[in-house]
CSV table of C-alpha atoms and ligand atoms in Angstrom, one decimal:
chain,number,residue,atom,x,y,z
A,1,UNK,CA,-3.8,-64.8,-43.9
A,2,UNK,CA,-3.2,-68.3,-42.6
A,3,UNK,CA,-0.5,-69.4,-40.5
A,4,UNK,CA,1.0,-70.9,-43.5
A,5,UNK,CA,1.2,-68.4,-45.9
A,6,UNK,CA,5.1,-67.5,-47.0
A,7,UNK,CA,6.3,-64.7,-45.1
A,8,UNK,CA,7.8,-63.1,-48.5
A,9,UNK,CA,4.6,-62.1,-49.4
A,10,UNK,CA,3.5,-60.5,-45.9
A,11,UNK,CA,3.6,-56.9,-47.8
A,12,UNK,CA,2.0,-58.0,-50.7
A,13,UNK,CA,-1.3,-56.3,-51.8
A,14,UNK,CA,-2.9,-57.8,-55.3
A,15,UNK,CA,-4.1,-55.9,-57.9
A,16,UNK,CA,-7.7,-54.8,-57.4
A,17,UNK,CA,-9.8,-55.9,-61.1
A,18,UNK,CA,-12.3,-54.0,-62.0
A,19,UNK,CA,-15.6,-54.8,-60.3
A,20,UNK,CA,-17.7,-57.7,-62.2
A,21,UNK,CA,-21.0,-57.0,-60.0
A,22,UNK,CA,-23.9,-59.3,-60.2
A,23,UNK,CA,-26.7,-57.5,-58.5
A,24,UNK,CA,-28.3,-56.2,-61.7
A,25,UNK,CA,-27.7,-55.2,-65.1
A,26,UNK,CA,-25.5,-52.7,-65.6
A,27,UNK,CA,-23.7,-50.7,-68.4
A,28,UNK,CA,-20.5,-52.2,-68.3
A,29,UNK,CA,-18.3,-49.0,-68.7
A,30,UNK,CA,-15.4,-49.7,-66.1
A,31,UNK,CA,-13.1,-52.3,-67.3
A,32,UNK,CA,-12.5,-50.9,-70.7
A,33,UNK,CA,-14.0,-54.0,-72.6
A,34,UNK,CA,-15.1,-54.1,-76.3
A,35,UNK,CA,-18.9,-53.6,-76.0
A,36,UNK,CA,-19.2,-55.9,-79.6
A,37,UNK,CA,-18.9,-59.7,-79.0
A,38,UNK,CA,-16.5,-61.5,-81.6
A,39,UNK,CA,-17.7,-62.5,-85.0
A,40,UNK,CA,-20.0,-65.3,-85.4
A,41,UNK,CA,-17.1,-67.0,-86.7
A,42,UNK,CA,-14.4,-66.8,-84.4
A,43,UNK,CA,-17.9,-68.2,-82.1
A,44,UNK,CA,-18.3,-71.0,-84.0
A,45,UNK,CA,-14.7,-72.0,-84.4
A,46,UNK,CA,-14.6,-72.1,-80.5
A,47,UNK,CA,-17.0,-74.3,-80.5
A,48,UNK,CA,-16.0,-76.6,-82.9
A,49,UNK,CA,-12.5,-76.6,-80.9
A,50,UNK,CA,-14.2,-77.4,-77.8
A,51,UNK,CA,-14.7,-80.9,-79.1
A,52,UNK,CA,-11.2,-81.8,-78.5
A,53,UNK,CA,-10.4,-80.3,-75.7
A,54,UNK,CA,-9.5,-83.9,-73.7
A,55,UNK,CA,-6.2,-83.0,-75.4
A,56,UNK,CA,-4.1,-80.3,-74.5
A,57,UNK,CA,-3.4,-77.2,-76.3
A,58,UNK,CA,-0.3,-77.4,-78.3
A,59,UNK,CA,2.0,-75.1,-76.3
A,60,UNK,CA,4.1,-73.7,-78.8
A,61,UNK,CA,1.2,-71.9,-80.3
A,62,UNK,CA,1.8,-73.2,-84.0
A,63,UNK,CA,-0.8,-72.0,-85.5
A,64,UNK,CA,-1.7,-68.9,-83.8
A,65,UNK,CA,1.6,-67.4,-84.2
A,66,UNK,CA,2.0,-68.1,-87.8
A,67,UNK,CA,-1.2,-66.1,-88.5
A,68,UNK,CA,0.1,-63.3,-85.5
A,69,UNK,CA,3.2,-63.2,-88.1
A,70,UNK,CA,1.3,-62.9,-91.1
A,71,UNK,CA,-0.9,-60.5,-89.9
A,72,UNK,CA,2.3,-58.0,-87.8
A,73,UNK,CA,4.5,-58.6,-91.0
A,74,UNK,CA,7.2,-60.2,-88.4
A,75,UNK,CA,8.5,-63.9,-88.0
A,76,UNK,CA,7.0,-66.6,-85.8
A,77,UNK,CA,10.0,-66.8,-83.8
A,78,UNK,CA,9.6,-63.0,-82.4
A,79,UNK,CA,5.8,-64.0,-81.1
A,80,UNK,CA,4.8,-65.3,-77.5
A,81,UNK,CA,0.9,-65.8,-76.9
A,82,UNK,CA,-0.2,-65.6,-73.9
A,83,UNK,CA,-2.8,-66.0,-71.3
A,84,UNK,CA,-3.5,-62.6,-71.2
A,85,UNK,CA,-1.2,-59.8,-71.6
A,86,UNK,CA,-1.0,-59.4,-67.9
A,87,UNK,CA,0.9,-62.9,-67.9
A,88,UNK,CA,3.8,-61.5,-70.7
A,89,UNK,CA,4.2,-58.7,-68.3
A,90,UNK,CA,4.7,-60.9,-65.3
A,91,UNK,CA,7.0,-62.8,-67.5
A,92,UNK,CA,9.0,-59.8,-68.1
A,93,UNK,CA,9.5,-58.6,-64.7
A,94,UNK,CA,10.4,-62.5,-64.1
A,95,UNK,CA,12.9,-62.2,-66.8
A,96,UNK,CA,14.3,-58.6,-67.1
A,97,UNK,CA,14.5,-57.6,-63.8
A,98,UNK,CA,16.1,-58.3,-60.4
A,99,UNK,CA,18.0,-56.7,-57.4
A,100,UNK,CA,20.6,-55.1,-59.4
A,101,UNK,CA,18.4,-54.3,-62.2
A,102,UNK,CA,15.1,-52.5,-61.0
A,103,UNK,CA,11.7,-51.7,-63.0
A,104,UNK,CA,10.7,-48.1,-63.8
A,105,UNK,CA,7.5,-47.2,-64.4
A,106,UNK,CA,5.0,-44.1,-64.1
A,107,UNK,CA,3.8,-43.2,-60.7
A,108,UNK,CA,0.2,-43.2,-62.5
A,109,UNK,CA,0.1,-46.4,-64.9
A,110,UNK,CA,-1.5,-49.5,-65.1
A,111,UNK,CA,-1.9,-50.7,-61.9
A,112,UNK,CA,0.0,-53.9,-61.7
A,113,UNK,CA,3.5,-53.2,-62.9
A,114,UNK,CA,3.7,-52.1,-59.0
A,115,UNK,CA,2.2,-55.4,-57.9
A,116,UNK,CA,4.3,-57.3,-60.0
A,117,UNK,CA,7.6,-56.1,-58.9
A,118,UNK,CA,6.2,-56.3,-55.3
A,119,UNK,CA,5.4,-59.6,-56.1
A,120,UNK,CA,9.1,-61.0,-57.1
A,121,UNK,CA,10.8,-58.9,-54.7
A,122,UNK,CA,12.2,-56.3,-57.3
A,123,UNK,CA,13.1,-53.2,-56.2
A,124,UNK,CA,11.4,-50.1,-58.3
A,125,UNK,CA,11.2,-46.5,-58.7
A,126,UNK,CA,8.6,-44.3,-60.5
A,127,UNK,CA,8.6,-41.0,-61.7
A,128,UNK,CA,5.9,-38.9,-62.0
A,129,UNK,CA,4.1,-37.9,-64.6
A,130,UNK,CA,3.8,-34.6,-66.0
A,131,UNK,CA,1.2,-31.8,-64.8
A,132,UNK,CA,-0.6,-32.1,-67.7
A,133,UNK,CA,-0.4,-36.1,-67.1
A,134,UNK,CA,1.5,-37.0,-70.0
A,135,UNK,CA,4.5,-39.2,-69.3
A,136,UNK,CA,7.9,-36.6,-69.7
A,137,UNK,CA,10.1,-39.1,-72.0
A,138,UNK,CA,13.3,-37.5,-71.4
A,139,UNK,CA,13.3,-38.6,-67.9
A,140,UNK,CA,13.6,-42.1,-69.0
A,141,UNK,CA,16.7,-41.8,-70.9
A,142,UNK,CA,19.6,-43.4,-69.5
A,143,UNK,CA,18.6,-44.8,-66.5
A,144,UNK,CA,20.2,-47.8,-66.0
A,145,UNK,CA,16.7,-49.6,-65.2
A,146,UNK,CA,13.8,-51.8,-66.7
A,147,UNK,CA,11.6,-49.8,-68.3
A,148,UNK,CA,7.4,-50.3,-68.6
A,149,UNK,CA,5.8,-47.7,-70.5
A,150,UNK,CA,1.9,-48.0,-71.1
A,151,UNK,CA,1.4,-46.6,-74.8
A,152,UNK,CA,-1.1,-45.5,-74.6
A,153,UNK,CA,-1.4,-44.7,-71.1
A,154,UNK,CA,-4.0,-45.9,-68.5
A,155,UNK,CA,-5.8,-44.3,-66.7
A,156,UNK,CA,-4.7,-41.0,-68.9
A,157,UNK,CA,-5.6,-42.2,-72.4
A,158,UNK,CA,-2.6,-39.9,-73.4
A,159,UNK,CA,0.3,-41.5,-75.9
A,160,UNK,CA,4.3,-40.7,-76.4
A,161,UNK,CA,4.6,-41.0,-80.1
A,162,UNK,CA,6.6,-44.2,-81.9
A,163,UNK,CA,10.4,-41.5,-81.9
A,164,UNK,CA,9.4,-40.2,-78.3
A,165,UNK,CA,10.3,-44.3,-77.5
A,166,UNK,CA,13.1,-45.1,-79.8
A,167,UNK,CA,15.2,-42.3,-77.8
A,168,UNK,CA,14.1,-44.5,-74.6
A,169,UNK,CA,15.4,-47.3,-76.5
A,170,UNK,CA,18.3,-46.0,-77.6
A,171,UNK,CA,19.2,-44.1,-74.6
A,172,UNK,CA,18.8,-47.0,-72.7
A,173,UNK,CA,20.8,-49.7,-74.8
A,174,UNK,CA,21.5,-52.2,-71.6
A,175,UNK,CA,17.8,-52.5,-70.6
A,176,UNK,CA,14.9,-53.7,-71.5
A,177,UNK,CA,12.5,-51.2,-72.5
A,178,UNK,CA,9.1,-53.2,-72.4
A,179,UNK,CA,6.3,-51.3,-74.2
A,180,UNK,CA,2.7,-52.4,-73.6
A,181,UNK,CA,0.4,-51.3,-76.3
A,182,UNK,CA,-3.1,-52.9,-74.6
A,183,UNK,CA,-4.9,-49.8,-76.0
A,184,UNK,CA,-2.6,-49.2,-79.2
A,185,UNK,CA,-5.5,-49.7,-81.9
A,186,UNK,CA,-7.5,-46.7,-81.0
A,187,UNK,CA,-5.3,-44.7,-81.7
A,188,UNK,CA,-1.4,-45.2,-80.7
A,189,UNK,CA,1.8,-45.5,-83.0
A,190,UNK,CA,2.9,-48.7,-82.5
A,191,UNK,CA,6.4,-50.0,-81.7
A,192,UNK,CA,5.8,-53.7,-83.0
A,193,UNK,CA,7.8,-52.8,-86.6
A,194,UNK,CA,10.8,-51.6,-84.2
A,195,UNK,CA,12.0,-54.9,-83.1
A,196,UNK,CA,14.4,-55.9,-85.0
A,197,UNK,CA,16.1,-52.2,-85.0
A,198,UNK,CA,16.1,-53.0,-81.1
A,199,UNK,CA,17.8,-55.9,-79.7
A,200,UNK,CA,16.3,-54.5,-76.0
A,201,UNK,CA,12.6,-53.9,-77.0
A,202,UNK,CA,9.9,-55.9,-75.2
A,203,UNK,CA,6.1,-54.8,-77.4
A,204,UNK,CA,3.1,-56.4,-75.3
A,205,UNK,CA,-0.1,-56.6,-77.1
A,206,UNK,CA,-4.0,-58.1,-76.1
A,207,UNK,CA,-6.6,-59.2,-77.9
A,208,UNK,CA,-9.1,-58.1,-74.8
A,209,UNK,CA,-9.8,-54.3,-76.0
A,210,UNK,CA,-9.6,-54.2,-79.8
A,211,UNK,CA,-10.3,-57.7,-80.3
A,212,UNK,CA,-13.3,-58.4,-78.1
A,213,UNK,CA,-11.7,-61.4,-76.3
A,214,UNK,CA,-11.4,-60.2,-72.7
A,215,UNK,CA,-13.2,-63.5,-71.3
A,216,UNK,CA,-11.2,-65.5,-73.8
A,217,UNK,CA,-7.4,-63.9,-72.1
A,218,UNK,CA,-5.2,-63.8,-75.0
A,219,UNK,CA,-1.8,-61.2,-74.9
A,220,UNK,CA,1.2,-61.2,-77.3
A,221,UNK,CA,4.9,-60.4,-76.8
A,222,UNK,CA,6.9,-59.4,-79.3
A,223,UNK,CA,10.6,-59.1,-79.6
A,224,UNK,CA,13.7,-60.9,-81.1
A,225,UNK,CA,14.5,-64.1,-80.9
A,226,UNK,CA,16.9,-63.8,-77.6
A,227,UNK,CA,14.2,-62.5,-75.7
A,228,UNK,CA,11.6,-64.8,-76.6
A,229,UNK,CA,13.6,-67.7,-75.8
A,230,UNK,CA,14.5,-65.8,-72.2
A,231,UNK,CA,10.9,-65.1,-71.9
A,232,UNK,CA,9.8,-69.2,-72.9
A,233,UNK,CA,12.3,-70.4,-70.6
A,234,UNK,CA,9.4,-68.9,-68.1
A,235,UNK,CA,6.9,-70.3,-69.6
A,236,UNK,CA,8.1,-73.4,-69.8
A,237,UNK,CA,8.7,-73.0,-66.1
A,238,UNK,CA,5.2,-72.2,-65.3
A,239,UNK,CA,2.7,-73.5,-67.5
A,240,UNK,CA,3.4,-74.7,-70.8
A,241,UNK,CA,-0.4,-75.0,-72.2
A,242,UNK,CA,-0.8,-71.3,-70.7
A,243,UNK,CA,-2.7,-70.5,-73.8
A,244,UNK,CA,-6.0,-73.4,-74.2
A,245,UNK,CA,-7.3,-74.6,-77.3
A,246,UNK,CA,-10.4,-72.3,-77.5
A,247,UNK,CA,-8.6,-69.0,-76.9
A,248,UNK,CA,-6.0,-70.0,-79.6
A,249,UNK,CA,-8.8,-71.0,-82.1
A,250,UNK,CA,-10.3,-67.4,-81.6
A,251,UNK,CA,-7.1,-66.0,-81.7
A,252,UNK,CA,-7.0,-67.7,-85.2
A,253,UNK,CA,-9.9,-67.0,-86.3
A,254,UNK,CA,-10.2,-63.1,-85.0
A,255,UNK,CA,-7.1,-62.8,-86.7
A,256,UNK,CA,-8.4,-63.9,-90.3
A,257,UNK,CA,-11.3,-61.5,-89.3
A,258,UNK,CA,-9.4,-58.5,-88.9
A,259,UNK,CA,-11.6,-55.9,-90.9
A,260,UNK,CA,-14.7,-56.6,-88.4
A,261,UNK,CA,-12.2,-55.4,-85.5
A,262,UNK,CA,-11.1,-52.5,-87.9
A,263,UNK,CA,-14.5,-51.3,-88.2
A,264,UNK,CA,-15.2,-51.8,-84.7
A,265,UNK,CA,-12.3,-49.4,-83.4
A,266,UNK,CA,-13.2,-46.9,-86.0
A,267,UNK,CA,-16.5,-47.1,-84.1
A,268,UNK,CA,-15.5,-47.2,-80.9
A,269,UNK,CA,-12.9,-43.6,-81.9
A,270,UNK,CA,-15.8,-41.9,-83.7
A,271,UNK,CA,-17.7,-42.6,-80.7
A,272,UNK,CA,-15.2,-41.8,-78.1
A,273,UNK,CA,-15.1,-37.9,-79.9
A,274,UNK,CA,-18.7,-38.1,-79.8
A,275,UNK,CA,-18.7,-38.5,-75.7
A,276,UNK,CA,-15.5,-35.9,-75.8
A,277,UNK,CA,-17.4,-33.7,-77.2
A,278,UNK,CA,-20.5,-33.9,-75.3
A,279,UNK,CA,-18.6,-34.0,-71.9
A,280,UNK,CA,-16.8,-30.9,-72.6
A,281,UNK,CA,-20.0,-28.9,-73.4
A,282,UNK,CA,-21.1,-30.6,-69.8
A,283,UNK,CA,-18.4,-28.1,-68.1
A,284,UNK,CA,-15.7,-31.4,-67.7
A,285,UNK,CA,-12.1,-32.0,-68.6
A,286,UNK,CA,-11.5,-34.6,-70.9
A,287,UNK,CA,-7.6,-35.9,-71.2
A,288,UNK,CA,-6.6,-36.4,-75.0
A,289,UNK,CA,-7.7,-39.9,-75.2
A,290,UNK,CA,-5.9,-42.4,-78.1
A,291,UNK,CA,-7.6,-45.4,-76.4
A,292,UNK,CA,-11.4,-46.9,-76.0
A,293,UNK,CA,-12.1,-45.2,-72.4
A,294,UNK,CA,-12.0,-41.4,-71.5
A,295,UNK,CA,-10.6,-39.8,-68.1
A,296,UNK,CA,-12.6,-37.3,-67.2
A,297,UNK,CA,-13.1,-34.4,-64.0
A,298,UNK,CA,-15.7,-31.8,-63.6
A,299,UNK,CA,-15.6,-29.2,-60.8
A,300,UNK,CA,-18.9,-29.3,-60.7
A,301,UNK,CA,-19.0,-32.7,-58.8
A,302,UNK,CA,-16.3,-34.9,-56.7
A,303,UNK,CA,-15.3,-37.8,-58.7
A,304,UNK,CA,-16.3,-40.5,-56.2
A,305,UNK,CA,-19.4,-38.7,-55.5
A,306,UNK,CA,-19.8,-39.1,-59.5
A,307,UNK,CA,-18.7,-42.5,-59.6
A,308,UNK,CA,-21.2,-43.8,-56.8
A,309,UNK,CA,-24.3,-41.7,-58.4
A,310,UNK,CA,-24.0,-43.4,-61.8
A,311,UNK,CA,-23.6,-46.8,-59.7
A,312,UNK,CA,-26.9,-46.3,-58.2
A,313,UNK,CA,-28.2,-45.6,-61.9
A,314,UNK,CA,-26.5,-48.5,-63.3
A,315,UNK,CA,-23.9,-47.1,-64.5
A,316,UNK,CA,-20.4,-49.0,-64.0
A,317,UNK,CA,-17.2,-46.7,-64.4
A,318,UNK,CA,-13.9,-46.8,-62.7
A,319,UNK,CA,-12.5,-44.3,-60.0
A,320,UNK,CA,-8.8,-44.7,-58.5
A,321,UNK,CA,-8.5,-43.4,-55.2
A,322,UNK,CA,-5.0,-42.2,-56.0
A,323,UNK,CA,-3.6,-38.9,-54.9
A,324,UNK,CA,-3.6,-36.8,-58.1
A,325,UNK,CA,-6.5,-38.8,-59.5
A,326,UNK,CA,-8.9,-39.0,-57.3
A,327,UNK,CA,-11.3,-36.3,-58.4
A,328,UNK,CA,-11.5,-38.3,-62.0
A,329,UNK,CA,-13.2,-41.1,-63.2
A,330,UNK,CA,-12.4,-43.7,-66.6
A,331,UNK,CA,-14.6,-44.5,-68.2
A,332,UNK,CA,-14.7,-47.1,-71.1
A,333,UNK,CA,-16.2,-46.1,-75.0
A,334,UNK,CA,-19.1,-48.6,-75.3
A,335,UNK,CA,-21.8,-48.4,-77.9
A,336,UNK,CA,-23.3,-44.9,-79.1
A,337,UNK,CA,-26.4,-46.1,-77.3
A,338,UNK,CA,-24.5,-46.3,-74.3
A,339,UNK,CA,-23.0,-44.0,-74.4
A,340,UNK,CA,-26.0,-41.6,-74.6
A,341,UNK,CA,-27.4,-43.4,-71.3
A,342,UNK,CA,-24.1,-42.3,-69.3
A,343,UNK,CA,-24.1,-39.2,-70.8
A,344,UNK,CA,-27.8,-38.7,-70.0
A,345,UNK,CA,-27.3,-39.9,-66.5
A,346,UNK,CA,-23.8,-37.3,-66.0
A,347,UNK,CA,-26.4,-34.3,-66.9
A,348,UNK,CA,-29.2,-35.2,-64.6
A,349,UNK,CA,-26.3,-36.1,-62.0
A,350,UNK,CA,-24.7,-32.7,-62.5
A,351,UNK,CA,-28.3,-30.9,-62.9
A,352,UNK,CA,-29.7,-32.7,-58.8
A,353,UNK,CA,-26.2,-31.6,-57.4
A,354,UNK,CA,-26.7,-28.1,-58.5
A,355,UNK,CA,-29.9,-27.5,-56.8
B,1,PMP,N1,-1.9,-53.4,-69.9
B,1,PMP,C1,-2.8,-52.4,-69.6
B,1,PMP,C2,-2.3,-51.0,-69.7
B,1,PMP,C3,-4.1,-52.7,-69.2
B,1,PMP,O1,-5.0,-51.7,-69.0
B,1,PMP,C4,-4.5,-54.0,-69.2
B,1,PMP,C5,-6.0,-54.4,-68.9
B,1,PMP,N2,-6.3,-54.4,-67.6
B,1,PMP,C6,-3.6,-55.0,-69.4
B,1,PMP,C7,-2.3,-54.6,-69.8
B,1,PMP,C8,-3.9,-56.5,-69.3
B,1,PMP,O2,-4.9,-56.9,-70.2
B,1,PMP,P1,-5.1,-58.4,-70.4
B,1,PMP,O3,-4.4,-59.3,-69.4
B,1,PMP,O4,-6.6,-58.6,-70.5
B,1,PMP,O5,-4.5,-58.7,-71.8
C-alpha cells in the first residue's frame, strides 16, 4: 500500500475473481461461464459497431433497453444496463444503504456483497444459512435492513421459490429487497414480473452466464421508475457511457437471438443432470443445483486436495476456503465433452487416492 492510499480503505480486502491462468490450456470450469460463444450474429454486429467507436456509447441505452423491454414484457423506464451486474449491485449498496440502514445478506453468498459494503463503509449483518445450505426465508422478514438475496444461490446452486421472496418483500415494506438472479435461466423462478406489485424490489440480471457475454460485461437492473432514477443518479455520478457501444450492440443483437440462448440452457440443464448423476454414482454429494455449475463434496477426498489434483490435470474448478465450505468444490456445467473429461479425471483422482 503506498503512503498515499486513503486510510478509509485500510481494512479493505477486494474480491478475489476467479483465476484466468495462462500457463496452458485448461477446461475452463471455475468461473461459471457459458462454454458456447454468442451467435455469429451478435459477432458480426460487434464488429460492424466497432467502426464507430470514436463516438461514445449513447448512455441512456436507447436501444438496448427498448429490446430488454420487449423481450421482459416491462417498460423501458424500469431497465438500467450495466457494465456488468457486479456494477448494479455496487450501485445498489451506493443507493439503498447507509449507517442507519445496513445490508443483509447470507453468510455463504456471492462473494462481493461483503466487499461491497466494506467498500462504502456500510455496516452489515449475515445470517447463516441453513444445514442443509438453503437460505431459511423467514429469517429475513421484518428486519429493518437492505436485503441481497442470490436466486439462485452461489456457491449452493440452491433457489427460494418466486412466493418464498414476495413474503421478504412484503415483510419488509421499508427496504429494499434487491434480488440478483445471475443464474436465474437454468432454472430459477424469476422475480422480474414482480416489480410493479413492489415499489421496494431491486431484480439484477447478466447476460455473462445464460447469454455467453462474460468478456463483453453486460448486467440489468430492474425495478420502478423511483428506483431507477435513484440508481441513474449513480450512474450519472460515475460513468455515464458505463455500458460501450459493442457490449450494447450484443446486448441487442443476443437479445433478438433469444432461442439460441434457450437452447443453450436447456443444454447446459440436461447436461448439468447428466454430471449429477454421474457424480452421485462416484460416492459425492451434489446440492440441488438450479444454475450452470454444481457444488459438490466426497468423503472420499478433501476438497482442496481435489481442487489442486484436477489443476495439475487441467482441470480449472473453484474451491472457497470458507468455514463450512471448505471440503467442496463449484464447478461450472460446460459442454457434455467436458464434462466427460472432469468426470473422467474425478474417477481416476478418487481411484490413485484409494490405493
Ligand atoms: N451475482 C452473482 C451471484 C454472481 O455469481 C456473479 C458472477 N460472478 C455476478 C453477480 C456478477 O456477474 P457479472 O458482473 O459478470 O454480471
Amino acid at each position: 500500500m503506498s503512503k498515499f492510499f486513503s486510510k478509509k480503505y485500510d481494512a479493505l480486502t477486494p474480491y478475489t475473481p476467479g483465476e484466468q491462468p495462462r500457463d496452458m490450456q485448461y477446461i475452463k470450469l471455475n468461473t461459471n461461464e457459458s462454454p458456447f460463444p454468442p451467435p455469429e450474429a451478435v459477432v458480426e454486429a460487434v464488429k460492424r459497431e466497432a467502426g464507430a467507436c470514436n463516438l461514445y456509447s449513447d448512455p441512456t441505452c436507447r436501444a438496448l433497453v427498448e429490446e430488454v423491454a420487449k423481450v421482459y414484457k416491462v417498460r423501458p423506464t424500469q431497465v438500467l444496463p450495466t457494465n456488468g451486474s457486479d456494477e448494479i449491485l455496487n450501485f445498489a449498496f451506493m443507493a439503498f444503504c447507509d449507517r442507519d440502514t445496513p445490508a443483509t445478506f447470507a453468510d455463504i453468498t456471492y462473494g462481493f456483497y461483503e466487499v461491497f459494503a466494506r467498500l462504502h463503509g456500510i455496516p452489515y449483518r449475515t445470517i447463516p444459512l441453513k444445514e442443509d445450505f438453503s437460505i431459511d426465508y423467514r429469517e429475513y422478514m421484518g428486519i429493518h435492513s437492505t436485503v441481497f438475496i442470490a436466486n439462485p444461490n452461489a456457491p449452493t446452486g440452491l433457489a427460494l421459490s418466486r412466493a418464498q421472496i414476495e413474503e421478504i418483500l412484503v415483510s419488509n415494506p421499508d427496504n429494499i429487497v434487491v434480488v440478483d438472479e445471475a443464474y436465474v435461466d437454468f432454472g430459477g423462478e424469476s422475480c422480474v414480473s414482480l416489480i410493479d406489485k413492489y415499489e421496494n424490489l431491486l431484480v439484477t440480471q447478466t447476460f455473462s452466464k445464460s447469454r455467453s457475454l462474460a468478456g463483453a460485461r453486460l448486467g440489468l437492473g430492474f425495478a420502478n421508475e423511483k428506483l431507477i432514477n435513484d440508481l441513474n443518479t449513480l450512474k450519472y455520478s460515475t460513468n455515464p457511457y458505463n455500458v460501450n457501444r459493442m457490449t450494447m450492440t450484443a446486448g441487442v443483437v443476443a437479445l433478438q437471438n433469444q432461442s439460441y440462448f434457450d437452447e443453450k440452457c436447456e443444454e447446459i440443464c440436461k447436461t448439468r443432470e447428466y454430471t449429477k448423476e454421474k457424480l452421485t454414482k462416484l460416492g459425492f454429494f451434489v446440492l440441488d443445483s438450479k444454475t450452470n455449475f454444481l457444488f459438490i463434496r466426497s468423503d472420499k477426498i478433501d476438497g482442496e486436495r481435489l481442487y489442486n489434483q484436477l489443476k495439475s490435470r487441467g482441470i480449472l474448478v473453484r474451491h472457497f476456503n470458507g468455514e463450512r465450505i471448505r471440503e467442496f468444490n463449484r464447478v461450472t456445467v460446460g459442454t457434455k465433452a467436458q464434462m466427460d473429461a472432469f468426470l473422467l479425471a474425478v474417477t481416476e483422482i478418487l481411484k490413485e487416492n484409494q490405493a
